[in-house]
């Protein structure tokens, strides 16, 4: 993976010094909270319900075992012994003290990490495919370009105070695993007929209040022009994106208002002046960065291990894990392994300090010391020898990291929700737990098969609910209750789609029954081997809607809210028992 | 006092902001060195153009191209930051410098704070009027927060990768 040179290190060190001084000025009262807020946000520090939350950038999801051990250290020393991997391939710590944040950032800088631009109205951490560099269907390895974009966007002077946050995702495989269609800019690295590398560029995708799939602004931007082309998109957005209403300030609204043709015309007019200028990428720079991502020292002789198949036959749990959590690798004899952070009873994405240490050990022992965080809140060991799979599985199981549920119902994406986030209308972690508890039967889960359930506590949609096969979102009913709207038919990837809302919202205790009814329709209607999303596409939303609303849904009284209250809730989160029907 | 060319200097310009009951057509320009709003320049151009000691300022929603052809009539062009979080002024400055070729004094006015100064100087501002309630000497420090930058902007024509020889995966770069 990429390693800092003296320049990278110097920039990050100077950032720590600058931030230390800013914190000092805040503590002394020289800076007001209003003035300090954007400064701390640009270093990843949010004010949450109970404490500060620090979000640390994991650039395009890639991290080393050394960095993972640093997370363990931070969890122990400055937090309550755990961290939370997010849908942005980042990690968050939830119980942080402002005074300690400069030291945390200094600790992070010592392992080439930071919290730069993990929040605020700037270009955020670039996200990418968690199987970059190892996926058999890869066309172009996106990591060097992601790193080049990271550097370009870091402290870009013109684009630090955009109308709103700005997210870029990049993928380079046949299958899009980076959800590029729902980003402000989505880049798909491709080759043209001459074999030259370039990018198909999507713009104005997004979720939140106005879920929308990105529009193609250019079908092929040659790699040399990647930075200048994006610069022009940013400049048009910075000048014309709305700033009067934060709900209309994302680039998608501008693209929609102008229409993609006019937006493209403006971008190209700006680009005409800088195209081919000094911002143009050079062969040497791409080569320099790409060398950091050269394949590790694979053992060419690593062949498929016959003992593996035998063990699989004898051990159902291992076979399930192989089926769900192990992915093919472009090198014969290797595999990519997903460590599930979705064990029932644990908040999705949460990892304890001890687990972090063990994960780092496993990375060192089995995967060249590297790890990846996924936007579905799991971790990947990308380069595992197939002959190591059995021992890795045993180890991962011992540490609660081998739940064989990747891609299944219990592998939910879930934002922090009302337990931590001040913006939430409803809780999401306890709801995820409640749903996991209800459906935590291995055979049932495997029978349902591939399904993505994504959940957000509010309209900001950090849990990517709009692109979930089933999407759940906390809505504001103004009655103080906890209400959820449910959509189905959303999807990420090549057939990205925004889910359709089923109908009136449901309360906390009705939700497991709602999911149950949706699954009943699927089981009734599915054709052989047909995954959930295909059934929805084939039969549409209506049959689901009819069945879900056919009879009143009683609040499930067996669901004792204290069992699912992650902590004491303020009064207005009291679950309402009145049925909506 | 303002910051100009990285130093605190005294300043004798007055920035004219229209009051609620004034219009760009009717408001009068006091004697001395005055920086007038763009709309006033457009409305009273014939009266103002022969004045010596004239500056103009742009609001964050105004277009620098509107000054095309007139740039050398002004001793100073200022860009207003109504709130520091309004980042349009950065692109206005960049366009004034890089596209329109303005070479005179370019001053940031309004909600101008220490922690924005580094970025502001990069896009082409060379003068800063920090918010009056802030210590100007303290603000000056904001210009030197970083000693290296990755990307090109107005102040730095070459990106880092064209400017220096950087280390590759094989180890330190030679030379
Ligand atoms: S979706 Fe809403 S509740 Fe969830 S983390 Fe984002 S802002 Fe907070």
XYZ file of C-alpha atoms and ligand atoms in Angstrom:
764
model
C 0.000 0.000 0.000
C 0.984 3.642 -0.287
C 3.624 4.934 2.115
C 4.140 8.551 3.038
C 7.236 10.254 1.747
C 8.723 13.278 3.499
C 6.194 15.605 1.900
C 3.137 13.635 2.929
C 4.478 13.297 6.442
C 5.331 16.969 6.698
C 1.882 18.070 5.566
C 0.181 15.822 8.098
C 2.546 16.889 10.881
C 1.895 20.540 10.137
C -1.797 19.821 10.223
C -1.480 18.387 13.721
C 0.409 21.490 14.839
C -2.182 23.775 13.284
C -5.023 21.862 14.902
C -3.304 21.780 18.305
C -3.126 25.540 18.149
C -6.776 25.809 17.122
C -7.869 23.673 20.058
C -5.753 25.844 22.320
C -7.450 28.950 20.985
C -10.863 27.367 21.474
C -10.093 26.369 25.048
C -8.827 29.841 25.833
C -12.021 31.337 24.425
C -10.257 33.117 21.616
C -12.307 31.156 19.102
C -16.070 30.932 19.496
C -17.741 27.574 19.052
C -19.160 28.820 15.746
C -15.688 29.657 14.505
C -14.157 26.477 15.839
C -16.817 24.119 14.501
C -15.672 24.079 10.851
C -12.058 23.741 11.982
C -12.721 20.704 14.119
C -15.066 19.252 11.519
C -12.326 19.440 8.921
C -10.315 17.252 11.267
C -13.118 14.769 11.749
C -14.322 15.889 15.166
C -18.103 15.957 15.634
C -20.156 16.830 18.668
C -22.472 13.915 19.384
C -25.104 13.301 22.026
C -22.784 12.154 24.800
C -19.331 13.234 23.784
C -17.207 14.167 20.815
C -16.879 11.654 18.030
C -13.649 11.459 16.047
C -13.790 10.118 12.521
C -10.489 8.927 11.137
C -9.868 8.639 7.433
C -8.992 5.232 6.065
C -8.132 6.333 2.541
C -10.082 4.193 0.090
C -10.498 1.670 2.882
C -6.912 0.425 2.907
C -4.998 0.030 6.149
C -1.988 -1.746 7.564
C -1.780 -3.965 10.616
C 0.272 -1.240 12.264
C -2.521 1.255 11.739
C -5.073 -1.207 13.076
C -2.975 -1.606 16.224
C -2.980 2.153 16.567
C -6.786 2.067 16.498
C -6.656 -0.454 19.324
C -4.367 1.873 21.248
C -6.697 4.831 20.691
C -9.715 2.762 21.689
C -8.020 1.837 24.962
C -6.340 5.078 25.815
C -8.854 7.672 24.701
C -12.143 5.844 24.233
C -14.114 3.056 25.857
C -12.301 0.141 24.332
C -13.959 -0.038 20.946
C -14.345 1.686 17.596
C -16.933 1.727 14.877
C -16.314 1.154 11.166
C -18.594 3.292 9.024
C -20.181 3.097 5.603
C -17.497 5.505 4.375
C -14.729 2.951 4.931
C -13.645 5.075 7.909
C -13.475 4.398 11.625
C -15.152 6.444 14.353
C -14.515 6.722 18.054
C -17.516 7.832 20.060
C -16.284 8.895 23.465
C -13.603 11.459 22.827
C -12.500 14.446 24.887
C -11.719 17.641 23.018
C -8.539 18.303 25.004
C -7.114 14.953 23.969
C -7.808 15.239 20.267
C -4.485 16.889 19.332
C -2.628 13.981 20.964
C -4.807 11.465 19.175
C -4.069 13.125 15.854
C -0.356 13.148 16.684
C -0.522 9.422 17.473
C -2.296 8.881 14.177
C 0.241 10.935 12.240
C 2.942 8.586 13.530
C 1.292 5.804 11.506
C 0.476 7.965 8.478
C -3.130 8.652 9.382
C -5.347 11.621 10.151
C -8.906 12.872 10.319
C -8.496 15.416 7.554
C -11.647 16.157 5.580
C -13.642 13.348 7.121
C -16.410 15.850 7.647
C -17.299 19.427 6.814
C -18.279 20.888 3.479
C -15.217 19.728 1.623
C -14.056 16.815 -0.488
C -14.320 13.806 1.795
C -12.351 10.610 2.020
C -12.283 8.899 -1.382
C -13.909 5.467 -1.310
C -13.239 2.490 -3.521
C -13.705 -1.206 -4.163
C -12.662 -3.356 -1.191
C -11.395 -5.991 -3.601
C -9.272 -3.580 -5.626
C -6.133 -5.234 -6.909
C -7.306 -8.773 -6.200
C -10.712 -9.094 -7.855
C -10.795 -11.436 -10.856
C -13.110 -9.032 -12.695
C -10.824 -6.034 -12.354
C -10.089 -3.966 -15.464
C -7.933 -1.247 -13.905
C -6.594 -1.150 -10.356
C -8.252 2.009 -8.968
C -5.963 2.392 -5.937
C -3.198 4.490 -7.518
C -5.817 6.894 -8.847
C -7.578 6.956 -5.503
C -4.282 7.889 -3.830
C -3.579 10.584 -6.426
C -7.056 11.962 -5.781
C -6.456 11.827 -2.041
C -3.397 14.002 -2.393
C -5.012 16.386 -4.850
C -8.076 16.882 -2.663
C -6.119 17.286 0.570
C -6.271 20.974 1.500
C -7.356 22.011 -1.957
C -7.481 25.744 -1.315
C -10.401 26.520 -3.573
C -12.699 23.715 -2.477
C -12.491 23.699 1.311
C -15.735 25.658 1.797
C -18.095 24.078 -0.687
C -21.871 24.473 -0.484
C -22.012 21.012 1.081
C -19.974 17.865 1.663
C -18.611 16.186 -1.435
C -18.045 12.477 -1.919
C -16.071 10.773 -4.632
C -15.982 7.030 -5.241
C -13.845 5.139 -7.723
C -14.059 1.597 -9.014
C -12.156 -0.281 -11.680
C -13.894 -3.632 -12.004
C -16.655 -5.025 -14.191
C -18.901 -5.108 -11.167
C -19.190 -1.821 -9.313
C -18.553 -2.513 -5.639
C -17.985 1.117 -4.704
C -21.550 2.374 -5.251
C -20.273 5.011 -7.667
C -23.774 5.859 -8.899
C -24.789 7.367 -5.563
C -21.806 9.658 -5.111
C -21.346 13.310 -5.966
C -18.740 12.108 -8.426
C -18.465 8.457 -9.394
C -15.449 7.335 -11.393
C -15.269 4.090 -13.232
C -11.780 3.281 -14.490
C -11.999 1.657 -17.909
C -9.973 0.991 -21.045
C -10.960 2.280 -24.459
C -10.669 0.371 -27.731
C -6.978 1.279 -27.925
C -6.407 -0.134 -24.458
C -5.794 3.292 -22.929
C -6.947 3.966 -19.409
C -9.573 6.575 -18.681
C -12.625 7.240 -16.563
C -16.305 7.163 -17.138
C -17.488 10.018 -14.945
C -20.852 10.163 -13.219
C -21.959 13.269 -11.413
C -24.777 14.216 -9.088
C -25.695 10.863 -7.630
C -26.647 10.681 -3.993
C -29.016 9.560 -1.330
C -30.408 11.557 1.599
C -33.461 13.726 0.962
C -33.249 13.522 -2.802
C -32.042 10.031 -3.689
C -30.891 9.992 -7.270
C -28.605 7.986 -9.539
C -25.675 9.943 -10.979
C -25.738 11.165 -14.585
C -22.943 10.451 -16.997
C -21.100 13.675 -17.694
C -18.353 12.087 -19.743
C -17.951 8.571 -21.066
C -14.166 8.701 -21.210
C -11.805 11.166 -19.581
C -8.250 10.008 -20.362
C -6.328 9.375 -17.130
C -3.965 12.314 -17.737
C -6.895 14.690 -17.420
C -8.553 13.173 -14.376
C -7.539 15.938 -11.979
C -8.229 18.920 -14.209
C -11.604 17.546 -15.258
C -12.638 17.036 -11.655
C -11.281 20.492 -10.799
C -13.646 21.999 -13.345
C -16.626 20.088 -11.958
C -15.715 21.354 -8.517
C -15.333 24.932 -9.673
C -18.736 25.024 -11.342
C -20.277 23.500 -8.234
C -18.465 25.827 -5.853
C -19.748 28.874 -7.695
C -23.277 27.814 -8.541
C -24.283 25.177 -6.013
C -27.021 26.513 -3.751
C -25.992 27.872 -0.400
C -29.338 29.218 0.763
C -30.844 25.895 1.746
C -28.719 23.063 3.072
C -31.182 20.498 1.795
C -30.706 21.731 -1.742
C -27.005 22.328 -1.666
C -25.562 19.059 -2.927
C -24.274 18.943 -6.474
C -27.140 16.647 -7.498
C -29.580 19.550 -7.077
C -27.445 21.790 -9.279
C -27.124 19.100 -11.938
C -30.863 18.558 -11.845
C -31.638 22.266 -12.002
C -29.334 22.918 -14.950
C -29.868 19.604 -16.675
C -26.875 17.391 -17.387
C -26.268 18.949 -20.836
C -25.986 22.483 -19.520
C -23.956 21.355 -16.534
C -21.598 19.521 -18.876
C -21.329 22.596 -21.093
C -20.280 24.732 -18.131
C -17.768 22.185 -16.921
C -16.231 21.840 -20.361
C -16.053 25.612 -20.778
C -14.093 25.834 -17.537
C -12.004 22.821 -18.434
C -11.010 24.265 -21.829
C -8.700 26.697 -20.005
C -6.929 24.213 -17.754
C -6.987 21.064 -19.868
C -3.433 20.041 -20.671
C -2.080 22.558 -18.134
C 0.290 21.804 -15.258
C -2.411 19.932 -13.326
C -2.263 17.222 -15.988
C -1.021 13.924 -14.584
C 2.308 12.575 -15.734
C 3.307 9.033 -16.607
C 6.038 9.232 -13.949
C 3.676 10.203 -11.151
C 1.159 7.490 -11.924
C 3.994 4.998 -12.164
C 5.506 6.172 -8.890
C 2.222 5.809 -7.030
C 1.251 2.576 -8.781
C 4.479 0.908 -7.643
C 3.215 1.060 -4.073
C 0.337 -1.153 -5.132
C 2.377 -3.744 -6.954
C 1.250 -7.290 -6.175
C 2.800 -8.649 -2.963
C 5.109 -11.645 -3.051
C 2.560 -14.305 -3.920
C 3.719 -17.868 -3.773
C 3.314 -19.011 -7.328
C 3.136 -22.606 -6.233
C 0.215 -21.963 -3.905
C -2.246 -24.408 -5.356
C -5.715 -25.379 -4.334
C -5.428 -27.410 -1.184
C -7.290 -30.773 -1.414
C -7.494 -30.867 2.390
C -9.717 -27.820 2.146
C -12.505 -29.616 0.329
C -12.306 -32.472 2.735
C -12.600 -30.203 5.732
C -15.481 -28.427 4.073
C -17.358 -31.686 3.700
C -16.835 -32.569 7.307
C -17.558 -29.204 8.833
C -20.823 -27.450 8.032
C -19.881 -24.237 9.830
C -16.673 -23.962 7.843
C -18.509 -24.730 4.626
C -21.030 -21.961 5.364
C -18.209 -19.554 6.063
C -16.420 -20.540 2.854
C -19.602 -19.958 0.931
C -20.466 -16.602 2.469
C -17.229 -14.988 3.600
C -14.578 -16.116 1.142
C -14.238 -14.538 -2.296
C -12.268 -15.532 -5.365
C -8.865 -14.024 -6.015
C -7.152 -13.331 -9.295
C -4.124 -15.392 -8.171
C -4.580 -19.159 -8.217
C -4.279 -20.600 -4.742
C -5.351 -17.375 -3.010
C -8.627 -16.026 -1.700
C -10.027 -12.818 -0.230
C -11.638 -13.248 3.169
C -14.305 -11.085 4.787
C -14.236 -10.746 8.543
C -17.832 -10.138 9.563
C -18.445 -7.250 11.957
C -22.107 -8.203 12.081
C -22.310 -10.751 14.822
C -25.807 -10.826 16.307
C -25.948 -8.725 19.429
C -23.138 -6.412 18.358
C -23.768 -3.042 16.755
C -22.916 -3.384 13.045
C -19.351 -2.225 12.415
C -18.258 -2.194 16.063
C -14.873 -3.718 16.922
C -13.258 -3.967 20.337
C -9.638 -3.052 20.992
C -8.772 -6.700 21.587
C -10.389 -7.701 18.347
C -8.412 -4.996 16.577
C -5.179 -6.435 17.878
C -6.175 -9.917 16.839
C -7.235 -8.657 13.406
C -3.844 -6.990 13.017
C -2.149 -10.272 13.970
C -4.197 -12.169 11.421
C -3.345 -9.594 8.760
C 0.353 -10.032 9.515
C 0.168 -13.774 9.512
C -2.162 -14.362 6.590
C -2.385 -11.315 4.363
C 0.896 -9.400 3.980
C 0.028 -7.103 6.888
C -2.812 -5.358 5.077
C -6.520 -4.916 5.638
C -9.442 -3.246 3.966
C -12.568 -1.721 5.392
C -15.717 -2.167 3.303
C -18.572 0.260 2.843
C -20.784 -2.492 4.153
C -18.928 -2.211 7.457
C -16.915 -5.405 7.367
C -13.170 -6.006 7.016
C -11.243 -7.838 4.330
C -8.038 -9.832 4.369
C -7.409 -9.611 0.661
C -4.486 -11.969 0.042
C -4.970 -15.202 1.936
C -3.423 -18.456 0.801
C -6.138 -21.053 0.401
C -4.082 -23.470 2.446
C -4.344 -21.002 5.354
C -8.119 -20.746 5.254
C -8.816 -23.372 7.887
C -6.485 -21.895 10.468
C -7.657 -18.385 9.685
C -11.258 -19.480 10.105
C -10.500 -21.021 13.486
C -8.807 -17.895 14.676
C -11.456 -15.568 13.352
C -14.161 -17.721 14.943
C -12.426 -17.590 18.289
C -12.605 -13.806 18.185
C -16.192 -13.500 16.990
C -15.221 -12.427 13.498
C -16.342 -15.395 11.441
C -20.125 -15.104 11.444
C -20.957 -16.646 8.062
C -23.417 -13.953 7.096
C -21.780 -11.747 4.467
C -24.473 -10.651 2.060
C -27.247 -12.172 4.179
C -30.044 -10.464 6.037
C -28.054 -10.033 9.236
C -25.171 -8.365 7.363
C -27.009 -5.079 7.700
C -25.639 -1.648 7.004
C -26.562 0.586 9.865
C -25.735 4.174 10.841
C -25.170 5.128 14.506
C -28.709 6.515 14.799
C -30.261 8.088 17.872
C -27.927 6.327 20.288
C -25.131 8.629 19.215
C -26.146 11.023 16.499
C -27.817 14.330 17.266
C -29.552 14.424 13.900
C -31.370 11.122 14.279
C -35.147 10.777 14.377
C -34.975 7.183 15.501
C -32.622 4.517 16.744
C -30.994 2.227 14.257
C -28.561 0.045 16.230
C -31.251 -1.384 18.534
C -33.514 -1.947 15.546
C -30.728 -3.830 13.791
C -30.332 -5.951 16.911
C -34.024 -6.617 17.111
C -34.167 -7.728 13.480
C -31.053 -9.892 13.903
C -32.560 -11.548 16.951
C -35.791 -12.327 15.182
C -34.183 -13.887 12.121
C -31.017 -15.331 13.568
C -31.555 -18.867 12.325
C -28.763 -19.980 10.054
C -30.902 -22.137 7.784
C -33.509 -19.473 7.341
C -30.873 -16.849 6.572
C -29.171 -19.047 4.019
C -32.524 -19.894 2.472
C -33.338 -16.202 2.068
C -29.857 -15.773 0.613
C -28.424 -12.550 -0.801
C -30.238 -9.541 0.547
C -29.122 -6.103 1.610
C -30.906 -4.430 4.452
C -29.711 -0.865 4.957
C -30.796 1.360 7.767
C -30.466 5.066 8.637
C -31.696 7.009 11.630
C -32.673 10.047 9.584
C -32.986 11.653 6.199
C -29.224 12.083 5.880
C -29.138 8.427 4.927
C -25.641 7.600 6.160
C -26.805 3.978 6.226
C -27.429 4.013 2.448
C -31.066 3.012 2.957
C -32.184 4.154 -0.502
C -29.976 1.640 -2.219
C -30.777 -1.225 0.136
C -32.840 -4.091 -1.241
C -34.792 -3.316 1.872
C -34.240 0.212 3.138
C -35.286 1.526 6.533
C -35.149 5.156 7.532
C -36.175 6.984 10.691
C -38.701 9.705 9.885
C -39.882 12.753 11.751
C -43.546 12.508 12.629
C -43.527 15.451 14.980
C -45.413 13.350 17.532
C -42.295 12.402 19.442
C -42.557 8.763 18.381
C -40.009 6.638 16.675
C -41.197 5.974 13.134
C -39.626 4.191 10.223
C -40.316 4.294 6.541
C -39.560 1.156 4.563
C -38.560 0.923 0.917
C -37.725 -2.030 -1.284
C -36.026 -2.538 -4.607
C -33.013 -0.302 -4.099
C -29.643 -1.602 -5.242
C -25.981 -0.714 -5.413
C -23.632 -1.812 -8.135
C -24.113 -2.028 -11.868
C -27.888 -2.066 -11.596
C -28.026 0.698 -9.030
C -31.546 1.808 -8.218
C -33.377 3.838 -5.632
C -35.848 1.823 -3.575
C -39.580 2.520 -3.663
C -41.366 3.447 -0.476
C -43.913 0.864 0.654
C -46.336 3.223 2.343
C -47.130 4.768 5.732
C -44.436 4.389 8.341
C -44.188 1.887 11.186
C -43.117 2.142 14.781
C -40.129 0.449 16.367
C -42.012 -2.576 17.617
C -43.795 -3.216 14.349
C -40.619 -3.384 12.344
C -39.623 -7.060 12.738
C -43.100 -8.104 11.621
C -42.836 -5.771 8.626
C -39.568 -7.387 7.567
C -41.101 -10.783 8.166
C -44.037 -10.004 5.884
C -41.738 -8.725 3.139
C -39.778 -11.955 3.330
C -42.974 -14.007 3.262
C -43.925 -12.437 -0.062
C -40.472 -13.175 -1.403
C -40.609 -16.818 -0.327
C -44.049 -17.167 -1.860
C -43.221 -15.490 -5.160
C -39.622 -16.341 -5.872
C -38.669 -18.536 -8.772
C -36.047 -21.145 -8.232
C -32.725 -19.678 -7.037
C -34.029 -16.187 -7.606
C -32.470 -13.673 -5.210
C -34.696 -11.237 -3.369
C -33.818 -8.218 -5.479
C -34.607 -10.036 -8.732
C -38.002 -11.054 -7.407
C -38.735 -7.445 -6.513
C -37.655 -6.334 -9.955
C -39.826 -8.967 -11.605
C -43.046 -8.576 -9.634
C -42.735 -4.957 -8.540
C -43.568 -3.372 -5.220
C -47.340 -3.900 -5.223
C -47.518 -7.507 -3.944
C -45.235 -6.553 -1.055
C -47.267 -3.500 -0.256
C -50.517 -5.448 -0.278
C -49.264 -8.132 2.053
C -47.486 -5.859 4.482
C -50.560 -3.671 4.945
C -53.137 -6.487 4.600
C -53.881 -6.725 8.297
C -52.972 -4.395 11.153
C -49.542 -4.998 12.569
C -49.666 -5.330 16.297
C -46.761 -3.857 18.114
C -44.760 -6.846 19.214
C -45.199 -6.694 22.965
C -42.608 -9.348 23.513
C -40.186 -6.715 22.329
C -39.311 -5.049 25.554
C -37.826 -1.749 24.644
C -35.395 -1.815 27.514
C -33.821 -4.875 25.930
C -33.066 -2.812 22.910
C -32.408 0.520 24.504
C -28.667 0.756 24.029
C -28.761 3.290 26.838
C -31.292 5.469 28.585
C -33.224 7.407 26.016
C -34.606 10.865 26.514
C -38.399 10.853 26.866
C -39.174 11.736 23.328
C -37.768 8.435 22.128
C -40.414 6.484 24.000
C -41.844 3.972 21.617
C -45.415 4.726 20.643
C -47.772 1.802 20.856
C -50.535 3.208 18.726
C -50.772 1.431 15.404
C -50.625 3.500 12.261
C -53.254 1.401 10.534
C -4.643 47.967 9.382
C -4.619 45.167 6.886
C -2.289 42.366 5.950
C -0.603 42.960 2.651
C 2.216 41.022 1.060
C 2.557 39.001 4.275
C 2.955 42.031 6.567
C 0.699 44.191 8.690
C 0.425 47.625 7.107
C -1.743 50.676 7.619
C -4.586 51.158 5.218
C -6.408 54.251 3.997
C -9.110 52.691 1.877
C -12.766 52.941 2.813
C -15.077 50.114 1.880
C -18.447 51.431 0.861
C -21.377 49.191 1.719
C -24.817 50.323 0.671
C -27.248 50.989 3.474
C -30.734 49.582 3.273
C -32.268 52.792 2.013
C -29.589 53.379 -0.620
C -29.542 52.226 -4.207
C -26.471 51.668 -6.380
C -27.710 54.445 -8.653
C -28.283 57.118 -6.038
C -25.796 56.505 -3.244
C -22.966 58.964 -3.195
C -19.307 58.177 -3.016
C -17.347 60.066 -0.360
C -14.028 61.706 -1.126
C -10.793 59.798 -0.701
C -9.874 56.274 -1.605
C -13.042 54.239 -1.765
C -13.814 50.638 -2.660
C -17.317 50.638 -4.115
C -19.707 47.742 -4.642
C -19.720 46.235 -8.125
C -23.344 47.253 -8.662
C -22.487 50.840 -7.886
C -19.607 50.810 -10.325
C -21.966 49.473 -12.975
C -24.652 52.054 -12.172
C -22.410 55.105 -11.816
C -19.631 54.160 -14.145
C -19.493 57.484 -16.024
C -19.227 59.443 -12.816
C -16.678 57.141 -11.211
C -14.350 56.207 -14.021
C -12.179 59.301 -13.900
C -11.695 59.238 -10.191
C -8.277 58.417 -8.987
C -8.085 56.080 -6.053
C -10.953 53.782 -6.923
C -11.508 50.199 -5.904
C -14.392 47.808 -6.430
C -15.642 44.899 -4.396
C -17.547 41.812 -5.433
C -20.182 40.067 -3.389
C -19.864 36.302 -3.248
C -22.728 35.823 -5.715
C -21.323 38.243 -8.291
C -19.292 37.377 -11.345
C -15.693 38.475 -11.874
C -16.236 38.408 -15.652
C -18.391 41.505 -15.211
C -15.149 43.412 -14.696
C -13.565 42.128 -17.870
C -11.950 44.973 -19.770
C -12.074 47.271 -16.735
C -9.555 45.581 -14.521
C -6.843 48.229 -14.810
C -9.231 50.994 -13.791
C -8.997 49.866 -10.185
C -6.223 50.169 -7.662
C -7.722 47.376 -5.669
C -10.341 44.688 -6.166
C -11.871 43.175 -3.072
C -13.967 40.058 -2.625
C -16.438 39.903 0.215
C -16.873 36.851 2.419
C -20.317 37.321 3.976
C -19.662 34.248 6.142
C -16.373 32.419 6.260
C -18.211 29.247 5.265
C -19.231 30.824 1.965
C -16.432 29.583 -0.260
C -17.448 31.217 -3.531
C -14.880 33.956 -3.017
C -12.083 31.425 -3.522
C -13.252 30.659 -7.036
C -13.876 34.352 -7.739
C -10.287 35.111 -6.781
C -8.923 32.209 -8.806
C -10.898 33.307 -11.858
C -9.846 36.938 -11.479
C -6.214 35.976 -11.381
C -5.918 32.925 -13.572
C -8.630 33.572 -16.151
C -8.918 37.350 -16.314
C -5.270 38.037 -15.638
C -5.783 40.591 -12.884
C -2.437 41.539 -11.365
C -3.279 44.333 -8.922
C -4.106 44.120 -5.235
C -6.719 41.466 -4.476
C -8.155 41.870 -1.030
C -10.312 39.544 1.070
C -12.897 41.438 3.130
C -15.782 40.482 5.375
C -15.697 37.410 7.605
C -11.967 36.912 7.098
C -10.338 34.788 9.799
C -6.887 33.432 10.494
C -7.675 29.862 9.616
C -8.866 30.740 6.120
C -5.860 32.879 5.200
C -3.650 30.072 3.986
C -6.216 28.968 1.425
C -7.006 32.545 0.463
C -3.441 33.384 -0.401
C -3.191 30.240 -2.475
C -6.044 31.227 -4.795
C -4.568 34.664 -5.394
C -5.401 37.043 -2.547
C -2.429 39.173 -1.545
C -4.245 41.447 0.911
C -6.501 40.593 3.810
C -8.699 42.661 6.066
C -9.273 40.331 9.015
C -12.464 40.802 10.978
C -11.916 43.848 13.200
C -12.581 41.987 16.468
C -9.628 39.684 15.784
C -5.977 40.330 16.463
C -4.374 41.053 13.133
C -0.905 39.874 14.189
C -2.415 36.612 15.211
C -4.189 36.336 11.865
C -0.876 36.858 10.094
C 0.300 33.499 11.434
C -2.374 31.796 9.373
C -0.358 32.454 6.211
C 2.371 30.050 7.227
C 0.440 27.044 8.552
C 1.813 24.789 5.848
C 5.121 24.721 4.057
C 4.091 22.327 1.297
C 1.033 21.830 -0.863
C 0.008 19.076 -3.224
C -2.001 20.769 -5.934
C -1.628 23.699 -8.273
C -3.495 26.888 -7.646
C -2.722 30.493 -8.454
C 0.229 30.784 -6.057
C 1.838 27.562 -7.122
C 1.792 26.864 -10.813
C 3.154 23.341 -10.540
C 1.681 20.504 -8.526
C 4.030 18.780 -6.088
C 4.558 15.871 -8.460
C 5.980 18.199 -11.120
C 7.984 20.280 -8.694
C 10.022 17.795 -6.713
C 11.335 14.311 -7.080
C 9.254 12.206 -4.742
C 10.059 8.867 -3.137
C 8.849 5.780 -4.873
C 8.078 2.369 -3.405
C 11.704 1.381 -3.950
C 12.922 3.939 -1.412
C 14.070 7.549 -1.199
C 14.254 9.434 -4.451
C 17.739 10.409 -5.518
C 18.308 14.005 -6.431
S -28.349 8.852 8.917
Fe -28.914 10.485 10.296
S -28.978 9.466 12.264
Fe -27.767 8.173 10.955
S -25.675 8.817 11.303
Fe -26.439 9.895 9.496
S -27.115 11.812 10.317
Fe -26.959 10.446 12.067
